[in-house]
Coordinates of C-alpha atoms in Angstrom, one line a residue:
Chain A
X1047 CA 141.5 107.2 75.4
X1048 CA 143.0 103.4 75.6
X1049 CA 146.7 103.0 75.8
X1050 CA 147.5 102.2 72.2
X1051 CA 150.8 100.1 73.1
X1052 CA 150.1 96.5 72.8
X1053 CA 150.6 94.0 75.5
X1054 CA 154.1 92.6 75.7
X1055 CA 153.3 89.2 77.0
X1056 CA 156.5 87.2 78.4
X1057 CA 157.0 83.7 77.6
X1058 CA 158.4 80.5 79.4
X1059 CA 161.9 81.1 77.6
X1060 CA 161.8 84.4 79.2
X1061 CA 161.4 82.7 82.8
X1062 CA 164.3 80.6 82.1
X1063 CA 166.3 83.3 80.8
X1064 CA 165.3 85.1 84.0
X1065 CA 166.5 82.1 86.3
X1066 CA 169.8 82.1 84.8
X1067 CA 170.2 86.0 84.8
X1068 CA 169.1 86.4 88.6
X1069 CA 170.7 83.1 90.0
X1070 CA 173.7 84.7 91.4
X1071 CA 171.5 87.5 93.5
X1072 CA 168.8 85.4 94.8
X1073 CA 168.4 82.4 97.1
X1074 CA 166.7 79.1 96.0
X1075 CA 164.6 78.9 98.9
X1076 CA 163.7 76.1 101.1
X1077 CA 160.3 74.3 101.2
X1078 CA 158.9 73.5 104.7
X1079 CA 156.3 71.1 105.7
X1080 CA 154.1 71.0 108.8
X1081 CA 152.6 68.0 110.2
X1082 CA 150.3 70.3 112.3
X1083 CA 148.8 71.9 109.3
X1084 CA 148.5 68.8 107.3
X1085 CA 146.6 67.0 109.8
X1086 CA 144.6 70.3 110.5
X1087 CA 143.7 70.7 106.8
X1088 CA 143.6 66.9 105.3
X1089 CA 145.9 68.3 102.5
X1090 CA 149.6 67.9 102.3
X1091 CA 151.2 71.3 102.3
X1092 CA 154.4 72.4 100.9
X1093 CA 155.4 76.2 102.1
X1094 CA 157.8 77.7 99.8
X1095 CA 159.6 80.0 101.9
X1096 CA 160.6 83.4 100.2
X1097 CA 160.3 85.2 103.5
X1098 CA 163.9 83.6 103.5
X1099 CA 164.5 85.3 100.0
X1100 CA 167.0 88.3 99.6
X1101 CA 165.6 91.4 100.8
X1102 CA 162.9 89.3 102.6
X1103 CA 160.6 88.6 99.9
X1104 CA 160.0 87.0 96.4
X1105 CA 159.8 90.5 94.6
X1106 CA 163.7 90.5 94.4
X1107 CA 163.2 88.0 91.5
X1108 CA 161.4 90.3 89.2
X1109 CA 163.2 93.5 90.4
X1110 CA 166.5 91.5 89.9
X1111 CA 165.5 90.5 86.4
X1112 CA 164.7 93.9 85.4
X1113 CA 167.8 95.4 86.9
X1114 CA 170.2 93.1 85.5
X1115 CA 168.4 93.1 82.0
X1116 CA 168.8 96.9 81.9
X1117 CA 170.7 97.9 78.7
X1118 CA 173.7 99.8 79.3
X1119 CA 172.8 103.1 78.1
X1120 CA 170.2 103.4 80.9
X1121 CA 172.5 102.6 83.8
X1122 CA 173.1 106.1 84.7
X1123 CA 169.7 107.1 85.1
X1124 CA 168.6 103.8 86.8
X1125 CA 165.3 102.6 87.8
X1126 CA 162.2 103.9 89.4
X1127 CA 159.1 102.5 90.8
X1128 CA 156.2 103.0 93.1
X1129 CA 155.5 100.2 95.7
X1130 CA 153.7 99.3 99.0
X1131 CA 157.0 98.2 100.2
X1132 CA 158.5 94.7 99.1
X1133 CA 159.2 95.7 95.6
X1134 CA 160.7 98.9 96.7
X1135 CA 163.0 96.9 98.9
X1136 CA 163.8 94.4 96.2
X1137 CA 164.5 97.0 93.5
X1138 CA 167.0 98.9 95.9
X1139 CA 168.6 95.8 96.5
X1140 CA 168.9 94.9 92.9
X1141 CA 169.8 98.3 92.0
X1142 CA 172.7 98.4 94.8
X1143 CA 174.1 95.4 93.5
X1144 CA 174.5 96.7 89.9
X1145 CA 175.6 99.9 91.3
X1146 CA 172.8 102.2 89.9
X1147 CA 170.3 104.8 91.2
X1148 CA 166.7 103.5 92.3
X1149 CA 164.1 106.2 93.0
X1150 CA 161.1 104.9 95.1
X1151 CA 157.7 106.4 95.6
X1152 CA 156.2 105.0 98.8
X1153 CA 153.0 105.9 100.7
X1154 CA 153.8 107.7 104.0
X1155 CA 151.6 105.1 105.8
X1156 CA 153.9 102.2 104.9
X1157 CA 155.8 100.2 107.8
X1158 CA 158.7 102.2 109.0
X1159 CA 160.7 99.0 109.0
X1160 CA 160.3 99.0 105.2
X1161 CA 161.1 102.7 104.7
X1162 CA 164.3 102.2 106.8
X1163 CA 165.3 98.8 104.7
X1164 CA 164.9 100.8 101.4
X1165 CA 167.0 103.4 102.5
X1166 CA 169.5 100.8 103.8
X1167 CA 169.8 99.2 100.5
X1168 CA 170.4 102.9 99.1
X1169 CA 167.0 103.4 97.5
X1170 CA 165.9 107.3 97.2
X1171 CA 162.4 107.5 98.7
X1172 CA 159.7 110.2 97.9
X1173 CA 156.6 109.7 99.7
X1174 CA 152.9 109.8 98.4
X1175 CA 149.4 109.6 100.1
X1176 CA 148.1 105.8 100.4
X1177 CA 145.9 105.8 97.6
X1178 CA 146.5 104.3 94.1
X1179 CA 145.8 108.0 92.6
X1180 CA 148.3 109.9 94.7
X1181 CA 151.0 107.2 94.1
X1182 CA 150.7 107.6 90.4
X1183 CA 150.7 111.3 90.3
X1184 CA 153.9 111.6 92.5
X1185 CA 155.5 108.8 90.6
X1186 CA 154.9 110.8 87.1
X1187 CA 156.7 113.6 88.6
X1188 CA 159.8 111.3 89.9
X1189 CA 160.1 109.9 86.4
X1190 CA 159.8 113.4 84.5
X1191 CA 162.6 114.7 86.7
X1192 CA 164.9 111.5 86.5
X1193 CA 164.4 109.9 83.4
X1194 CA 164.9 106.5 85.2
X1195 CA 163.5 103.4 83.9
X1196 CA 160.1 102.6 85.1
X1197 CA 160.0 99.2 86.9
X1198 CA 156.4 98.7 87.7
X1199 CA 155.9 96.3 90.8
X1200 CA 154.0 93.8 88.9
X1201 CA 152.6 94.9 85.4
X1202 CA 155.9 94.4 83.6
X1203 CA 156.9 91.5 81.6
X1204 CA 160.5 91.4 83.0
X1205 CA 159.1 91.3 86.5
X1206 CA 156.4 88.6 85.8
X1207 CA 159.0 86.6 84.3
X1208 CA 161.2 86.9 87.3
X1209 CA 158.5 85.9 89.5
X1210 CA 157.9 82.9 87.5
X1211 CA 161.2 81.5 88.6
X1212 CA 159.6 80.7 92.2
X1213 CA 157.2 78.2 91.0
X1214 CA 159.8 76.7 88.7
X1215 CA 162.0 76.1 91.7
X1216 CA 158.9 74.8 93.7
X1217 CA 158.1 72.4 90.9
X1218 CA 161.6 70.9 90.9
X1219 CA 161.7 70.8 94.6
X1220 CA 158.3 68.9 95.2
X1221 CA 157.1 66.3 92.6
X1222 CA 153.3 65.6 92.1
X1223 CA 151.8 68.8 93.3
X1224 CA 148.0 68.8 92.6
X1225 CA 147.7 72.7 93.2
X1226 CA 149.6 76.0 93.9
X1227 CA 148.2 78.9 95.9
X1228 CA 149.7 82.2 96.3
X1229 CA 148.4 85.6 97.5
X1230 CA 147.0 88.1 95.0
X1231 CA 147.4 91.8 95.0
X1232 CA 148.4 93.3 91.7
X1233 CA 148.8 90.0 90.6
X1234 CA 152.5 89.7 89.8
X1235 CA 153.5 86.5 91.6
X1236 CA 150.1 84.8 90.5
X1237 CA 150.9 85.7 86.8
X1238 CA 154.4 84.6 86.9
X1239 CA 153.0 81.2 88.5
X1240 CA 150.4 81.0 85.6
X1241 CA 153.4 81.5 82.9
X1242 CA 155.5 78.8 84.5
X1243 CA 152.7 76.3 85.4
X1244 CA 150.6 76.7 82.3
X1245 CA 153.9 75.8 80.3
X1246 CA 155.4 73.0 82.3
X1247 CA 152.3 71.7 84.2
X1248 CA 149.2 72.5 82.9
X1249 CA 147.0 70.2 84.9
X1250 CA 148.2 71.8 88.3
X1251 CA 145.4 73.9 89.8
X1252 CA 146.3 77.6 90.6
X1253 CA 144.6 79.3 93.3
X1254 CA 144.7 82.9 94.4
X1255 CA 144.1 84.2 97.7
X1256 CA 142.7 87.6 98.6
X1257 CA 141.7 89.8 101.9
X1258 CA 138.0 90.3 101.7
X1259 CA 138.6 94.0 102.4
X1260 CA 140.7 94.3 99.3
X1261 CA 138.9 91.9 97.1
X1262 CA 139.2 93.6 93.8
X1263 CA 141.0 90.6 92.0
X1264 CA 138.1 88.3 93.4
X1265 CA 135.3 90.6 91.9
X1266 CA 137.4 91.2 88.7
X1267 CA 137.5 87.5 88.2
X1268 CA 133.8 87.0 88.8
X1269 CA 132.9 89.6 86.7
X1270 CA 135.1 88.9 83.8
X1271 CA 136.9 92.5 83.9
X1272 CA 139.0 94.5 86.0
X1273 CA 137.4 96.2 88.9
X1274 CA 139.7 98.5 90.8
X1275 CA 139.2 100.2 94.3
X1276 CA 141.0 103.1 95.2
X1277 CA 142.7 102.9 98.8
X1278 CA 141.2 99.6 100.1
X1279 CA 142.2 98.8 103.9
X1280 CA 143.6 95.5 105.1
X1281 CA 146.4 94.3 107.5
X1282 CA 147.7 92.4 104.1
X1283 CA 149.7 95.7 103.1
X1284 CA 151.2 94.2 100.2
X1285 CA 147.9 93.2 98.6
X1286 CA 145.9 96.5 98.4
X1287 CA 147.2 97.2 94.6
X1288 CA 144.8 96.6 91.7
X1289 CA 145.2 94.2 88.8
X1290 CA 146.6 95.8 85.4
X1291 CA 146.2 94.4 82.0
X1292 CA 149.1 92.3 81.9
X1293 CA 148.5 90.6 85.1
X1294 CA 144.6 90.3 84.2
X1295 CA 145.7 88.4 81.0
X1296 CA 147.3 85.7 83.2
X1297 CA 144.6 85.9 86.0
X1298 CA 141.6 85.5 83.5
X1299 CA 143.2 82.8 81.4
X1300 CA 144.9 80.6 83.9
X1301 CA 143.8 81.1 87.4
X1302 CA 141.4 78.1 88.7
X1303 CA 139.8 80.1 91.7
X1304 CA 140.4 83.1 93.9
X1305 CA 139.4 82.5 97.5
X1306 CA 139.1 85.3 100.2
X1307 CA 139.8 85.6 103.9
X1308 CA 138.6 87.9 106.7
X1309 CA 141.1 90.2 108.6
X1310 CA 140.7 87.9 111.7
X1311 CA 141.2 84.8 109.8
X1312 CA 144.4 86.3 108.2
X1313 CA 145.7 87.2 111.6
X1314 CA 145.1 84.0 113.1
X1315 CA 146.6 82.2 110.1
X1316 CA 149.5 84.7 110.6
X1317 CA 150.0 83.9 114.3
X1318 CA 149.6 80.2 113.9
X1319 CA 152.3 80.1 111.2
X1320 CA 154.7 81.8 113.5
X1321 CA 153.7 79.5 116.6
X1322 CA 153.8 76.1 114.7
X1323 CA 156.2 76.5 111.8
X1324 CA 158.5 79.1 113.8
X1325 CA 159.0 81.4 110.8
X1326 CA 158.2 84.9 110.7
X1327 CA 156.0 85.7 107.7
X1328 CA 153.8 88.7 106.6
X1329 CA 150.2 89.3 107.0
X1330 CA 150.0 89.3 103.0
X1331 CA 151.1 85.6 102.9
X1332 CA 149.1 84.5 105.6
X1333 CA 146.2 84.9 103.6
X1334 CA 146.7 81.5 101.3
X1335 CA 146.7 79.5 104.5
X1336 CA 144.0 81.5 106.0
X1337 CA 141.9 80.4 102.9
X1338 CA 143.0 76.8 102.9
X1339 CA 141.8 76.7 106.6
X1340 CA 138.4 78.1 105.6
X1341 CA 137.9 75.9 102.3
X1342 CA 139.3 72.6 103.6
X1343 CA 137.2 70.8 101.0
X1344 CA 138.8 72.3 98.2
X1345 CA 142.3 71.4 99.2
X1346 CA 141.6 67.9 101.0
X1347 CA 143.5 64.9 99.7
X1348 CA 145.9 67.2 97.4
X1349 CA 149.5 67.9 97.3
X1350 CA 149.6 71.8 97.7
X1351 CA 152.3 74.2 97.1
X1352 CA 152.0 77.4 99.3
X1353 CA 154.0 80.3 98.1
X1354 CA 155.1 82.5 101.4
X1355 CA 155.8 85.7 99.8
X1356 CA 157.7 87.4 102.4
X1357 CA 158.9 88.1 106.1
X1358 CA 159.4 91.8 106.2
X1359 CA 157.3 92.6 109.4
X1360 CA 157.4 95.5 111.9
X1361 CA 158.3 93.3 115.2
X1362 CA 157.2 96.4 117.4
X1363 CA 153.6 96.4 116.2
X1364 CA 152.3 92.7 115.9
X1365 CA 148.4 92.8 114.8
X1366 CA 147.7 90.0 117.8
X1367 CA 149.2 92.4 120.6
X1368 CA 147.3 95.5 121.4
Chain B
X291 CA 176.7 61.5 151.9
X292 CA 178.0 61.1 148.2
X293 CA 176.0 59.3 145.4
X294 CA 177.8 55.9 145.3
X295 CA 176.6 55.0 141.7
X296 CA 179.3 55.3 139.1
X297 CA 179.1 57.8 136.3
X298 CA 177.8 56.1 133.2
X299 CA 179.5 57.8 130.4
X300 CA 177.9 57.5 127.0
X301 CA 180.2 56.5 124.1
X302 CA 180.1 57.8 120.3
X303 CA 178.7 54.5 119.5
X304 CA 175.7 55.4 121.6
X305 CA 175.3 58.6 119.7
X306 CA 175.3 56.3 116.5
X307 CA 172.6 54.0 118.0
X308 CA 170.5 56.9 119.2
X309 CA 170.5 58.1 115.7
X310 CA 169.1 55.3 114.1
X311 CA 166.7 54.8 116.9
X312 CA 165.2 58.4 116.7
X313 CA 165.4 58.9 113.2
X314 CA 161.8 58.1 112.4
X315 CA 160.4 60.5 115.0
X316 CA 162.8 63.6 114.4
X317 CA 163.5 66.1 111.6
X318 CA 166.9 66.5 110.0
X319 CA 166.7 69.9 110.5
X320 CA 167.9 72.5 108.0
X321 CA 171.2 74.7 108.2
X322 CA 170.6 78.4 107.7
X323 CA 172.9 81.3 106.8
X324 CA 172.7 84.9 106.8
X325 CA 174.8 87.5 104.8
X326 CA 173.9 90.2 107.3
X327 CA 175.1 88.4 110.2
X328 CA 178.2 87.0 108.4
X329 CA 179.1 90.8 107.4
X330 CA 178.2 92.2 110.8
X331 CA 180.8 89.4 112.7
X332 CA 183.4 88.6 110.0
X333 CA 182.7 85.1 110.5
X334 CA 180.8 82.5 108.5
X335 CA 177.5 81.5 110.6
X336 CA 175.7 78.2 110.0
X337 CA 172.5 78.2 112.0
X338 CA 171.4 74.6 112.8
X339 CA 167.7 75.2 113.2
X340 CA 166.5 73.1 115.8
X341 CA 163.7 75.5 116.3
X342 CA 162.0 73.7 113.3
X343 CA 162.4 70.5 115.2
X344 CA 159.5 68.2 116.3
X345 CA 158.1 69.8 119.4
X346 CA 160.0 72.6 118.7
X347 CA 163.4 72.0 120.1
X348 CA 166.4 69.9 120.1
X349 CA 165.3 68.0 123.2
X350 CA 163.3 65.7 121.2
X351 CA 166.3 64.1 120.3
X352 CA 167.6 63.0 123.8
X353 CA 163.8 62.4 125.0
X354 CA 163.0 60.1 122.1
X355 CA 166.3 58.0 122.6
X356 CA 165.5 57.4 126.3
X357 CA 161.6 56.6 125.4
X358 CA 162.3 54.5 122.5
X359 CA 165.2 52.6 124.2
X360 CA 162.7 51.8 127.4
X361 CA 162.7 48.1 128.2
X362 CA 159.2 46.5 127.5
X363 CA 158.8 45.8 131.2
X364 CA 158.9 49.7 132.0
X365 CA 156.3 50.7 129.4
X366 CA 153.5 50.6 131.6
X367 CA 154.9 52.8 134.3
X368 CA 156.1 55.2 131.7
X369 CA 158.5 58.1 132.1
X370 CA 158.8 61.0 134.2
X371 CA 160.6 64.1 134.5
X372 CA 161.2 67.8 135.7
X373 CA 161.8 70.3 133.2
X374 CA 161.8 74.2 132.8
X375 CA 159.8 73.5 129.4
X376 CA 161.0 71.9 126.3
X377 CA 162.3 68.7 127.8
X378 CA 158.7 68.1 129.1
X379 CA 157.5 68.8 125.8
X380 CA 159.7 66.5 124.0
X381 CA 159.5 63.7 126.5
X382 CA 155.6 63.9 126.5
X383 CA 155.8 63.8 122.6
X384 CA 158.1 61.0 122.5
X385 CA 156.0 59.0 125.2
X386 CA 152.7 59.6 123.0
X387 CA 154.5 58.2 119.9
X388 CA 155.3 55.2 121.9
X389 CA 152.0 55.2 123.8
X390 CA 153.1 55.1 127.4
X391 CA 152.4 57.6 130.1
X392 CA 154.8 60.8 130.8
X393 CA 154.6 62.5 134.3
X394 CA 156.0 66.2 134.3
X395 CA 156.9 68.5 137.2
X396 CA 157.0 72.1 135.9
X397 CA 157.5 75.3 137.9
X398 CA 154.1 77.1 138.1
X399 CA 155.9 80.0 136.3
X400 CA 156.6 78.3 133.2
X401 CA 155.4 79.8 130.2
X402 CA 151.5 79.0 129.5
X403 CA 152.3 78.1 125.9
X404 CA 154.4 75.4 127.3
X405 CA 152.3 73.9 129.6
X406 CA 149.4 73.8 127.0
X407 CA 151.8 71.9 124.6
X408 CA 152.8 69.6 127.1
X409 CA 149.2 68.6 127.9
X410 CA 148.5 68.9 124.2
X411 CA 151.0 65.8 123.8
X412 CA 149.3 63.9 126.5
X413 CA 151.8 65.0 129.4
X414 CA 150.4 64.9 132.9
X415 CA 151.6 68.0 134.6
X416 CA 152.5 68.6 138.5
X417 CA 153.4 71.9 139.6
X418 CA 155.9 73.2 141.7
X419 CA 157.8 76.4 142.9
X420 CA 160.3 77.9 140.4
X421 CA 163.5 76.9 142.2
X422 CA 165.8 73.7 142.0
X423 CA 165.0 72.8 145.5
X424 CA 161.3 72.8 145.1
X425 CA 161.4 71.2 141.8
X426 CA 163.5 68.2 143.0
X427 CA 161.3 67.7 146.2
X428 CA 157.8 67.6 144.3
X429 CA 159.6 65.1 141.8
X430 CA 160.6 62.8 144.2
X431 CA 156.8 62.5 145.2
X432 CA 155.8 61.9 141.7
X433 CA 158.4 59.2 141.2
X434 CA 157.4 57.4 144.4
X435 CA 153.7 57.4 143.7
X436 CA 154.1 56.3 140.0
X437 CA 157.2 54.3 139.6
X438 CA 157.9 56.0 136.3
X439 CA 161.4 55.7 134.9
X440 CA 163.2 59.2 135.6
X441 CA 164.3 60.7 132.3
X442 CA 166.7 63.6 133.8
X443 CA 166.5 66.7 131.2
X444 CA 170.1 66.6 130.7
X445 CA 172.2 64.5 133.3
X446 CA 171.2 61.1 131.7
X447 CA 173.6 59.1 129.4
X448 CA 170.7 58.4 127.1
X449 CA 169.6 62.0 126.7
X450 CA 173.4 63.2 126.0
X451 CA 173.9 60.6 123.5
X452 CA 170.4 61.6 121.7
X453 CA 171.4 65.2 121.8
X454 CA 174.9 64.3 120.2
X455 CA 172.9 63.4 116.9
X456 CA 172.4 67.3 116.3
X457 CA 176.2 68.1 115.9
X458 CA 176.4 64.8 113.9
X459 CA 173.9 66.1 111.5
X460 CA 175.6 69.6 111.5
X461 CA 179.0 68.1 110.7
X462 CA 177.5 66.2 107.8
X463 CA 175.9 69.4 106.3
X464 CA 178.6 72.0 106.7
X465 CA 182.1 70.7 105.9
X466 CA 185.0 72.5 107.5
X467 CA 183.6 74.0 110.7
X468 CA 186.3 75.6 112.9
X469 CA 184.0 76.1 116.0
X470 CA 180.4 75.3 117.1
X471 CA 178.6 77.0 119.7
X472 CA 175.5 76.4 121.5
X473 CA 173.6 77.7 124.7
X474 CA 174.4 76.3 128.2
X475 CA 172.1 75.6 131.0
X476 CA 172.4 72.3 132.5
X477 CA 174.6 71.2 129.8
X478 CA 172.8 68.5 127.6
X479 CA 173.3 69.8 124.3
X480 CA 176.9 71.0 124.9
X481 CA 177.7 67.5 126.4
X482 CA 176.3 66.0 123.4
X483 CA 178.4 68.3 121.0
X484 CA 181.5 67.2 123.1
X485 CA 180.7 63.7 122.8
X486 CA 180.3 64.0 119.0
X487 CA 183.0 66.5 118.0
X488 CA 185.7 64.9 120.5
X489 CA 185.3 61.5 118.7
X490 CA 184.9 62.8 114.9
X491 CA 186.3 66.0 114.7
X492 CA 188.7 66.8 117.8
X493 CA 190.1 69.9 116.2
X494 CA 186.8 71.7 116.3
X495 CA 186.3 74.4 119.1
X496 CA 183.7 74.2 121.1
X497 CA 182.0 77.4 122.9
X498 CA 179.2 77.6 125.5
X499 CA 177.1 80.8 125.7
X500 CA 175.2 81.6 129.1
X501 CA 173.2 84.3 130.4
X502 CA 175.1 86.6 132.8
X503 CA 172.3 86.2 135.2
X504 CA 172.5 82.6 135.1
X505 CA 176.2 82.2 134.7
X506 CA 176.7 79.0 137.1
X507 CA 178.4 77.0 134.4
X508 CA 180.9 79.9 133.4
X509 CA 181.7 80.3 137.2
X510 CA 182.1 76.5 137.6
X511 CA 184.2 76.2 134.4
X512 CA 186.6 79.0 135.8
X513 CA 186.7 77.4 139.3
X514 CA 187.3 73.9 138.2
X515 CA 184.4 72.3 140.0
X516 CA 180.4 72.6 139.9
X517 CA 179.1 75.9 141.3
X518 CA 175.1 75.9 141.4
X519 CA 172.6 78.8 141.9
X520 CA 169.3 78.3 143.2
X521 CA 166.7 80.2 141.2
X522 CA 168.6 82.5 139.0
X523 CA 166.5 85.0 136.9
X524 CA 167.0 85.3 133.3
X525 CA 164.7 85.7 130.1
X526 CA 166.6 82.7 128.8
X527 CA 164.2 80.5 130.9
X528 CA 165.6 77.2 129.4
X529 CA 169.2 78.1 130.8
X530 CA 168.3 78.3 134.5
X531 CA 169.5 74.7 135.6
X532 CA 172.8 73.8 137.0
X533 CA 175.5 71.6 135.6
X534 CA 175.5 68.0 137.1
X535 CA 178.2 65.4 137.4
X536 CA 177.5 63.9 133.9
X537 CA 177.5 67.1 132.1
X538 CA 180.2 68.7 134.1
X539 CA 182.4 65.6 133.0
X540 CA 181.8 66.6 129.4
X541 CA 182.3 70.5 130.0
X542 CA 185.4 70.2 132.1
X543 CA 187.0 67.9 129.5
X544 CA 186.1 69.3 126.2
X545 CA 184.7 72.7 126.2
X546 CA 187.1 75.5 124.8
X547 CA 185.3 78.2 126.5
X548 CA 182.1 79.7 128.1
X549 CA 180.9 83.3 127.1
X550 CA 178.3 85.2 128.5
X551 CA 175.8 87.8 127.4
X552 CA 173.7 90.6 129.4
X553 CA 169.6 90.5 129.4
X554 CA 169.6 93.3 126.8
X555 CA 172.0 91.7 124.5
X556 CA 170.1 88.5 124.5
X557 CA 166.8 90.3 123.7
X558 CA 168.6 92.2 121.0
X559 CA 170.1 89.2 119.5
X560 CA 166.7 87.3 119.8
X561 CA 164.8 90.3 117.8
X562 CA 167.5 90.7 115.5
X563 CA 167.2 86.9 114.3
X564 CA 163.7 87.2 113.6
X565 CA 164.0 90.4 111.9
X566 CA 166.9 89.3 109.6
X567 CA 166.8 85.7 109.4
X568 CA 162.6 85.5 109.6
X569 CA 162.9 82.6 112.2
X570 CA 161.1 82.4 115.8
X571 CA 163.7 81.6 118.2
X572 CA 163.6 81.3 121.8
X573 CA 165.6 83.7 124.2
X574 CA 167.5 80.9 125.2
X575 CA 169.0 80.2 121.9
X576 CA 169.9 83.9 121.2
X577 CA 172.4 83.6 123.8
X578 CA 175.2 82.2 121.4
X579 CA 174.8 84.9 118.6
X580 CA 174.7 87.6 121.4
X581 CA 178.0 86.5 122.7
X582 CA 179.4 86.2 118.9
X583 CA 178.3 89.8 118.6
X584 CA 180.1 90.8 121.8
X585 CA 183.2 88.9 121.1
X586 CA 184.0 89.3 117.5
X587 CA 187.7 88.6 117.8
X588 CA 187.0 85.0 119.0
X589 CA 185.1 84.0 115.9
X590 CA 186.5 86.5 113.2
X591 CA 187.5 84.3 109.9
X592 CA 186.1 81.2 111.6
X593 CA 183.3 78.8 110.0
X594 CA 181.2 78.8 113.0
X595 CA 178.2 76.3 113.6
X596 CA 175.5 78.0 115.9
X597 CA 172.8 75.7 117.4
X598 CA 169.4 77.3 117.4
X599 CA 168.0 75.2 120.2
X600 CA 164.3 76.1 120.1
X601 CA 161.4 78.0 119.2
X602 CA 158.9 77.6 121.6
X603 CA 157.7 81.4 122.5
X604 CA 154.5 82.9 124.0
X605 CA 154.0 85.2 121.2
X606 CA 151.6 87.1 123.4
X607 CA 154.4 88.6 125.5
X608 CA 157.5 89.5 123.5
X609 CA 160.4 90.7 125.7
X610 CA 160.8 93.8 123.4
X611 CA 157.1 94.9 123.4
X612 CA 156.2 96.5 126.8

């Protein structure tokens, strides 16, 4: 049986409202450049550093928009979510700032650093198995017990409107961009990017970057309908989740192309970014650079915004140190 | 026999001239803040991120000032230096930009990443043993062979004037600082800081931070005369070198105090900075934060500029991963 509820598609007015609502709780993150990577790619790359964002990732934008837009009669029950990590962190941070409870279902295999950080912000964790099926089952229990408002990590109009504030800032910070590229997992950041750019700069190309080993968005895009994997395996742990109806709406209507990279290419791009740019980024947000290095002809001569989505890394287990 | 040549003390006019001269070749680096470290210390910390500087460290300021101020009749012979790493990198970078030769004496134990980077910029390396004595002996040979102009890594008025441009930017970027803290090895950055602040903001306190295991500057400061160690041992490999007459002039006249930290405290501050601020910094520039965390009463309630001096790290051998 199909879900009968109609899709609520956020508008660009929702992005503007979100930006006003969340401004006190987020950073306007800086944009960095790298002569090294420009020379290597023949493009002009502008890295929007959401790894410097509150709670260490862009997800705090959407999470804060949901939490601070919550009606008063929901405050006591609070919010709940399932997340591979950064959304959990961000929702816990935002809920803590508003003083409401936050319930989080996380895979037991999530990095210890992320679990510790969620608890550090006051989030209440319930563990599940590392598959989409298990995650959704455990979450249904939590929601039934608590009555908390479900803030989906990406398939939620409040979240997508919040993520759209990132490329809104980027367009203000860097004039004349030809393209923007961001990682794609469930598609929240890409959808927010599509929402903002299709309304304010419809000529700018939008690329999504995905691990080969979790390429459900790539295959969905080529097939013209959503294809979901259960339990894909990639170092880019933030990108394992599938597209949903709302993010598919934006991806299918506004994305220029989806590019993929192998695990080795992702790890190499991650290490090179640490080494050359002196910033700590997650494997997930090395995927765009990996695809740019792999497809120089697509980007050569263009001014490209690259969204660095997060920097929450377990520093004790780096993928290039065995 | 004492060196008969009188000390040439750079002036603040030299800093201004250096800034004009080197502006096309350096970054005006950003200043980052961290709510986490502010709450932890009770101070307001402003991190001047020279890890984002060209060639990965502040040293490019002094090196570029020397290289681009070199008279035409010296261009063919070029420049030469001895350095534990970042000065070598920076002088090679600047010489490359001007198209002149750069000879570098480096300890054979210097991180491979730094040797590779020096060669990548076109520097010509001659290796020495990891002691001040050996370094100076090998360097004398190189200088005799090549006739290149010696650009000392810190005991040179051109270099000190160049380093002074860093705190000049910091004072423009952050109004109302109460104190500035930087690591101290040979004292080039601290001397440049003293030169700028004593002329433009004499009320601002100047702290130097040093590893306990290479605390010759601390002991010199307390004794009132230069005390040098041969071959001290610390993870902060940029801070092993001793003060010299010119840097001693600034340290003894203008530094408020010198604070020290243990190896474990330095490594912990380094890792915490990576984890919380998402930036890659060298062990050497974790020493100031380590001393702030160790001496909260000195900094509590103050607005403190913290100079993050560099980010050239061998990512394959991190000190907290055994």
